[in-house]
mmCIF file with all atom_site columns, C-alpha atoms in Angstrom:
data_model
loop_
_atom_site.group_PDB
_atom_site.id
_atom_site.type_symbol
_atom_site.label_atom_id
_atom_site.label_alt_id
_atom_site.label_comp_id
_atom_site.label_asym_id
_atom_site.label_entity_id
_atom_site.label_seq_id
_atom_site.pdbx_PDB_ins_code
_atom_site.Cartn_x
_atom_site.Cartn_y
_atom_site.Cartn_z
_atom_site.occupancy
_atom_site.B_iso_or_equiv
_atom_site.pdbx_formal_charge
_atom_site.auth_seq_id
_atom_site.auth_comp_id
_atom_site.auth_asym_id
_atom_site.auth_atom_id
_atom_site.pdbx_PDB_model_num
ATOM 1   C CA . UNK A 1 1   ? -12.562 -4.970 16.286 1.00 81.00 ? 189 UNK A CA 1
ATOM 2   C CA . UNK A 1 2   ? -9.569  -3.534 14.540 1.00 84.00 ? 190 UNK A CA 1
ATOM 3   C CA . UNK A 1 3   ? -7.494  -1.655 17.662 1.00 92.00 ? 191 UNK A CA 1
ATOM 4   C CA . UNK A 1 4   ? -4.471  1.020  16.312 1.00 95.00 ? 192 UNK A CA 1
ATOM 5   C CA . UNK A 1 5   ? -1.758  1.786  18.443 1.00 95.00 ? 193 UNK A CA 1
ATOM 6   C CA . UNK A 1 6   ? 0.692   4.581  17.054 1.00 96.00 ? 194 UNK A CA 1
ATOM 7   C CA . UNK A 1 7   ? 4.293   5.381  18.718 1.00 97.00 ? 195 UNK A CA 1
ATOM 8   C CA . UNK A 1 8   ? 7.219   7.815  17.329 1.00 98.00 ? 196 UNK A CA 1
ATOM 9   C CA . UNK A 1 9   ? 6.211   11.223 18.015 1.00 98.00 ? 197 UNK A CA 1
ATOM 10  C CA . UNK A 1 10  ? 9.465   12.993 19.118 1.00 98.00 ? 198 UNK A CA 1
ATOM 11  C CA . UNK A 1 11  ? 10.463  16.483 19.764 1.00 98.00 ? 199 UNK A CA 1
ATOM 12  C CA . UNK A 1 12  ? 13.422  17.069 16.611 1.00 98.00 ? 200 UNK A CA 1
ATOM 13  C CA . UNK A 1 13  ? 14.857  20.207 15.489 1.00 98.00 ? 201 UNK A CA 1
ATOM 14  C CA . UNK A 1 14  ? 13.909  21.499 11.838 1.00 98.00 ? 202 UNK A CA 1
ATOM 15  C CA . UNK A 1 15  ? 15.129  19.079 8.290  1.00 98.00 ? 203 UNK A CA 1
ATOM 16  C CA . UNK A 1 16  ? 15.068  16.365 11.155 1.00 98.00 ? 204 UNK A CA 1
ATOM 17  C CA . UNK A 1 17  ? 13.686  12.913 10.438 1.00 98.00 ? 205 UNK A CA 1
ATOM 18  C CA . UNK A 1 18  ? 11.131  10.874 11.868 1.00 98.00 ? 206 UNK A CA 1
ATOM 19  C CA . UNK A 1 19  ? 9.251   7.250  11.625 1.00 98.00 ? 207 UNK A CA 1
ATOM 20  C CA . UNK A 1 20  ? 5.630   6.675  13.122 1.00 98.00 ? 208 UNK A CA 1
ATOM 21  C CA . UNK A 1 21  ? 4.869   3.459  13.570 1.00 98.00 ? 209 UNK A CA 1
ATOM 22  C CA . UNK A 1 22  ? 0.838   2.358  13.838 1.00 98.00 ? 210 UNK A CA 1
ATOM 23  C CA . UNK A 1 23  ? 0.436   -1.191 15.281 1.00 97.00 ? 211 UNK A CA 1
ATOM 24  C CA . UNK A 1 24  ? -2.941  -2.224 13.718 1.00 95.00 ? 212 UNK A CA 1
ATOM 25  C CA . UNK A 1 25  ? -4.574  -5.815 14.805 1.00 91.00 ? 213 UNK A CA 1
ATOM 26  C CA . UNK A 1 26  ? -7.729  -7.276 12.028 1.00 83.00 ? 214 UNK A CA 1
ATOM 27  C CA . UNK A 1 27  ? -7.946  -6.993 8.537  1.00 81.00 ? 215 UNK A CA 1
ATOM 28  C CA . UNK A 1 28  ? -7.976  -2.799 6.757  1.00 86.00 ? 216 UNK A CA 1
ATOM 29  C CA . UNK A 1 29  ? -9.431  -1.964 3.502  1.00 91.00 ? 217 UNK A CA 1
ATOM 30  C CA . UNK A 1 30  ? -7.410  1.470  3.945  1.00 95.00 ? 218 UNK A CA 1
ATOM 31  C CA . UNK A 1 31  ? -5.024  3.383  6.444  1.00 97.00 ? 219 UNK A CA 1
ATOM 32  C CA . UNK A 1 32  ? -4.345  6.528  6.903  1.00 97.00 ? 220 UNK A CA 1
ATOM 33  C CA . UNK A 1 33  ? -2.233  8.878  8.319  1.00 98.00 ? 221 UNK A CA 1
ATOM 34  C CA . UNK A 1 34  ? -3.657  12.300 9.776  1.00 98.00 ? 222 UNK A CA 1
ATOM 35  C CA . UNK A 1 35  ? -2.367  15.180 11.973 1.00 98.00 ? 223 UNK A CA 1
ATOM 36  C CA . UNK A 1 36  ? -4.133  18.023 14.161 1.00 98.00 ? 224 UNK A CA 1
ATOM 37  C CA . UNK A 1 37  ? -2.269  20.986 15.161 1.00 97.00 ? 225 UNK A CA 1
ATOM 38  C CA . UNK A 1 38  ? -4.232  23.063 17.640 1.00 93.00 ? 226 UNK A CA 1
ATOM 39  C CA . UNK A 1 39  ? -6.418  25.302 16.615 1.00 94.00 ? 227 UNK A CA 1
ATOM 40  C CA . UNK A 1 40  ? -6.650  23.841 13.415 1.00 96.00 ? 228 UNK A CA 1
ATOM 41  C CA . UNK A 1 41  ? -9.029  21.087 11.940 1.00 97.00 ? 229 UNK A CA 1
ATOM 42  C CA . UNK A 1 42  ? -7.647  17.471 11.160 1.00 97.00 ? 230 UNK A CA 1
ATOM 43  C CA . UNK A 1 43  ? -6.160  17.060 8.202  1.00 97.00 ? 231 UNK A CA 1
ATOM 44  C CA . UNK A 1 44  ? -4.874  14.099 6.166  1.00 97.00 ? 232 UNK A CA 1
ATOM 45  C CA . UNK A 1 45  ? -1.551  13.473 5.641  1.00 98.00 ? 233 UNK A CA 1
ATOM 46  C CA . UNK A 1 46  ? -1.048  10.324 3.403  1.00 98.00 ? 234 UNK A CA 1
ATOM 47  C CA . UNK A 1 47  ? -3.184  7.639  2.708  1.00 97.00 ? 235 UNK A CA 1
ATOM 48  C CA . UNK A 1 48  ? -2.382  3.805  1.717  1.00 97.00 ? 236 UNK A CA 1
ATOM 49  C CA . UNK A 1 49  ? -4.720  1.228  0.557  1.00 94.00 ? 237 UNK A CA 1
ATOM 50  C CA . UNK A 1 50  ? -4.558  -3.115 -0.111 1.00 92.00 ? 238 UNK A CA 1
ATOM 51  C CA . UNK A 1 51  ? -3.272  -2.970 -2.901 1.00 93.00 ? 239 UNK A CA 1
ATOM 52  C CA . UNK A 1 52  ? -0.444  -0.606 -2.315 1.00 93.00 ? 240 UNK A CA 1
ATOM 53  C CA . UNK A 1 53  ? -1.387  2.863  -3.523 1.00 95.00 ? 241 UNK A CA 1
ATOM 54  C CA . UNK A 1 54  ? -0.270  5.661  -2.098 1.00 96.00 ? 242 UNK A CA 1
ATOM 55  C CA . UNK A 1 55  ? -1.483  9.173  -1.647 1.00 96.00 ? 243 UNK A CA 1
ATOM 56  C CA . UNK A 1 56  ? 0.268   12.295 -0.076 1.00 97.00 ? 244 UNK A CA 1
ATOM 57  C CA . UNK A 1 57  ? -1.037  16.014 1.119  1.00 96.00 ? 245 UNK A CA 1
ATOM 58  C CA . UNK A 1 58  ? 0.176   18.251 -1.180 1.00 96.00 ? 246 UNK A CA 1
ATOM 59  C CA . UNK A 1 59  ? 3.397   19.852 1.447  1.00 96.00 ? 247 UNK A CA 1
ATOM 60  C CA . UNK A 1 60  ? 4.368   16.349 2.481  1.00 97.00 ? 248 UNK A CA 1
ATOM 61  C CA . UNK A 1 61  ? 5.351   15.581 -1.034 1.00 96.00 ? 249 UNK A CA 1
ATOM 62  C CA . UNK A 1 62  ? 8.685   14.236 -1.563 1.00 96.00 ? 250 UNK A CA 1
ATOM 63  C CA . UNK A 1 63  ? 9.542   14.559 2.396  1.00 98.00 ? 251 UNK A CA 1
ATOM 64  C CA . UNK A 1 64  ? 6.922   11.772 3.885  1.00 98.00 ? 252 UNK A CA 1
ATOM 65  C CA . UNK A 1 65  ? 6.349   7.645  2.946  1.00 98.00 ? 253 UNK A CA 1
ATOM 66  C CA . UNK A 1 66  ? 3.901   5.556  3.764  1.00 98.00 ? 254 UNK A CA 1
ATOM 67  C CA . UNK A 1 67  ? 4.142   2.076  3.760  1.00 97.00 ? 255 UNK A CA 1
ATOM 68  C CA . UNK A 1 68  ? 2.862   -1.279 5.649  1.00 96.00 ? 256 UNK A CA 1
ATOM 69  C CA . UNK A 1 69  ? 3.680   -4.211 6.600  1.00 94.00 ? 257 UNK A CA 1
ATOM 70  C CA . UNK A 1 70  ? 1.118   -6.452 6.224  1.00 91.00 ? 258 UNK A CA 1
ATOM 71  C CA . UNK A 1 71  ? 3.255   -8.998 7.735  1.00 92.00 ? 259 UNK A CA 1
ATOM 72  C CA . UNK A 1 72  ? 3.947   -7.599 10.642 1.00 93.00 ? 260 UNK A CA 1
ATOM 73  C CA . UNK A 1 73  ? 0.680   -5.921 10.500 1.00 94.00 ? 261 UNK A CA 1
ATOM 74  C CA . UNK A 1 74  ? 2.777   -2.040 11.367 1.00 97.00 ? 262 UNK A CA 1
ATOM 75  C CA . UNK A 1 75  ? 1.880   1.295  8.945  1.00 97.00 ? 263 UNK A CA 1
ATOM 76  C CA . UNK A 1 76  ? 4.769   3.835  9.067  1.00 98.00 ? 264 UNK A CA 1
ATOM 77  C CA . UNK A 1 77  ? 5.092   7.271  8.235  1.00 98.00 ? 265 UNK A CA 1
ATOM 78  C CA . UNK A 1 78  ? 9.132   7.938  7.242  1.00 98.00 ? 266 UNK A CA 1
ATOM 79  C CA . UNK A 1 79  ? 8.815   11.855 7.882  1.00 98.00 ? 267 UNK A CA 1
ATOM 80  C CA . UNK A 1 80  ? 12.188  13.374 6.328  1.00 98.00 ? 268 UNK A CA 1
ATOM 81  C CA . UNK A 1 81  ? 13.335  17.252 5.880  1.00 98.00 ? 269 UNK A CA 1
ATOM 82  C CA . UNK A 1 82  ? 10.664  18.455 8.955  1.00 98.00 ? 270 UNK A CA 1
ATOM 83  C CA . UNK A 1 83  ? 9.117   21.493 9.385  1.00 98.00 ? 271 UNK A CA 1
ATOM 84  C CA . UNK A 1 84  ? 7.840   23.503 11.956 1.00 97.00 ? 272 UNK A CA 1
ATOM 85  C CA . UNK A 1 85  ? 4.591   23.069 10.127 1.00 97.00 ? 273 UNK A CA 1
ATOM 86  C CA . UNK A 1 86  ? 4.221   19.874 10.604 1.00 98.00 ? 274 UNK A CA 1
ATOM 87  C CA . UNK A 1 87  ? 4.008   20.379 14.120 1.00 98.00 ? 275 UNK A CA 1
ATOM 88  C CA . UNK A 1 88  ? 0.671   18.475 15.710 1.00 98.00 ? 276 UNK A CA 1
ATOM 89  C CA . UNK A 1 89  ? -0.818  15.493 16.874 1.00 98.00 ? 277 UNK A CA 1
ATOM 90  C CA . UNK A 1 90  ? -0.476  12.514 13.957 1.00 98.00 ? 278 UNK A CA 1
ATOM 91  C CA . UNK A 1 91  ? -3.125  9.906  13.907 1.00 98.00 ? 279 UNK A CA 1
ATOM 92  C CA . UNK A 1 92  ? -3.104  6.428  12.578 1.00 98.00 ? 280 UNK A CA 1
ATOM 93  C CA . UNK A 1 93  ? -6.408  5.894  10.807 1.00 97.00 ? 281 UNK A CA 1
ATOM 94  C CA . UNK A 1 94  ? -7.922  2.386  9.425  1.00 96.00 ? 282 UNK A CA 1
ATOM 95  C CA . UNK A 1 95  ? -11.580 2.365  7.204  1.00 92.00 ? 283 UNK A CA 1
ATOM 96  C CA . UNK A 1 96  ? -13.343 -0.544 6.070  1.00 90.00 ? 284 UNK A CA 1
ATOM 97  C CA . UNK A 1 97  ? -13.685 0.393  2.614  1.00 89.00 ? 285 UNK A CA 1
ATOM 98  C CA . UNK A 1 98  ? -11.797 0.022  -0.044 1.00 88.00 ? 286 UNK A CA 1
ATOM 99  C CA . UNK A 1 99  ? -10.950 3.443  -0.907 1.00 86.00 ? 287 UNK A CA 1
ATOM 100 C CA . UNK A 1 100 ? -9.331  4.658  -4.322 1.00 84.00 ? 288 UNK A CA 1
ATOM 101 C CA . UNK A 1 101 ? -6.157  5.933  -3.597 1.00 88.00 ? 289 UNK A CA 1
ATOM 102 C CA . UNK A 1 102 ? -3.588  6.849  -6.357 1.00 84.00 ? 290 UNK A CA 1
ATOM 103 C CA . UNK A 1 103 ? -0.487  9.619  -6.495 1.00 80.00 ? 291 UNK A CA 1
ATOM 104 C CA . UNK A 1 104 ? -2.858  11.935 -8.452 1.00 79.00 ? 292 UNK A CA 1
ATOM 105 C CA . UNK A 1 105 ? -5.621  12.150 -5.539 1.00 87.00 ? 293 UNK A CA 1
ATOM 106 C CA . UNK A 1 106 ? -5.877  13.569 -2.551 1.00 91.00 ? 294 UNK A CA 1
ATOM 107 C CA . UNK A 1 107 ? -5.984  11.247 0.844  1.00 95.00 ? 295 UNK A CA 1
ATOM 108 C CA . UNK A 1 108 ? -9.371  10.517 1.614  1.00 95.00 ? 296 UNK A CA 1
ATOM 109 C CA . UNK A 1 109 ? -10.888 12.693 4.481  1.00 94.00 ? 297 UNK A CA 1
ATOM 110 C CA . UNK A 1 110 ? -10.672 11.749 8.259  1.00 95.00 ? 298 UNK A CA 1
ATOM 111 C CA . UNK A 1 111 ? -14.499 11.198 7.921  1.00 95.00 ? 299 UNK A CA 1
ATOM 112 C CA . UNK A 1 112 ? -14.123 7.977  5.491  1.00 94.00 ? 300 UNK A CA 1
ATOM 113 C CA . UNK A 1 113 ? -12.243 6.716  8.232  1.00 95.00 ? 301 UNK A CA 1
ATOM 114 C CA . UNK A 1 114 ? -14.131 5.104  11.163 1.00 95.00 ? 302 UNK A CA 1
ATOM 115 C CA . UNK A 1 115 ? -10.779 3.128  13.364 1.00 95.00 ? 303 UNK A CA 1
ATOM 116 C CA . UNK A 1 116 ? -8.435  5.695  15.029 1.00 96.00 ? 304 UNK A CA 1
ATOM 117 C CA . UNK A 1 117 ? -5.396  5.303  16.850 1.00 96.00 ? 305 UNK A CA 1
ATOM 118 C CA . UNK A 1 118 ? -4.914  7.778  20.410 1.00 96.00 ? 306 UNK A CA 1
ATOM 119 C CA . UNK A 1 119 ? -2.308  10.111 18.546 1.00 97.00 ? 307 UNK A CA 1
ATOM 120 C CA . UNK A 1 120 ? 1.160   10.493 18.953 1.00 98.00 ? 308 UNK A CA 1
ATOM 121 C CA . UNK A 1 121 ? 3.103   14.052 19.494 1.00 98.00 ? 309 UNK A CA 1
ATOM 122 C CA . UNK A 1 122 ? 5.510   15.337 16.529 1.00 98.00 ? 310 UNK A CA 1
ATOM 123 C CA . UNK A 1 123 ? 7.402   18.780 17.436 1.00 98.00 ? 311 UNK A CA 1
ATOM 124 C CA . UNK A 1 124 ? 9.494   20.456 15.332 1.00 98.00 ? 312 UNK A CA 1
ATOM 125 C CA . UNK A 1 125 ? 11.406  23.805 16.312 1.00 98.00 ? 313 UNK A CA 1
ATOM 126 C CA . UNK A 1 126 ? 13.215  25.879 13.913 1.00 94.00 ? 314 UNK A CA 1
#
């Protein structure tokens, strides 16, 4: 059973940076990144699968990375330039399936995701 453990959630002020780290133990098709401010639904951030593609929510553009180590078996998110947006809850997400991911695509949805981490706390104030 593939267990996720997520850590870096901070309290920074605004065009502050930021890594997430997501501890993952087993083998992952695909990870994810998500975030859930409250109120609002969950929503994917970036998305990474085996082979190395990448895939980014359209306002995280050119301010977040994702990338893994498969050696060290640790997904990060590199969160640059923050926002108060971006305020929420960010999850670490793992799915058995191979999912396509490219730069052109959307992240897959939190529901082709079935591993989650507990969430770790990003605030930014302007």
């Amino acid at each position: 059973q593939i267990q996720l453990v997520e850590s870096g959630g901070d309290s920074v002020q605004a065009g502050g940076s930021l890594t997430l780290t997501c501890a993952y133990s087993g083998a992952t098709a695909t990870m994810g990144w998500f975030r859930q401010a409250p109120g609002k639904e969950r929503e994917a951030v970036a998305a990474i699968n085996r082979d190395g593609k990448t895939s980014y929510e359209d306002s995280v553009k050119g301010r977040f990375t994702i990338s893994k180590d498969n050696a060290k078996t640790t997904l990060y998110l590199q969160m640059d330039s923050l926002q108060p947006d971006d305020t929420a809850m960010y999850y670490c997400a793992a799915g058995h399936e191979y999912l396509v991911v490219a730069e052109y695509t959307t992240p897959p949805p939190p529901a082709a995701f079935q591993i989650w981490g507990q969430g770790t706390q990003v605030t930014v104030s302007s």
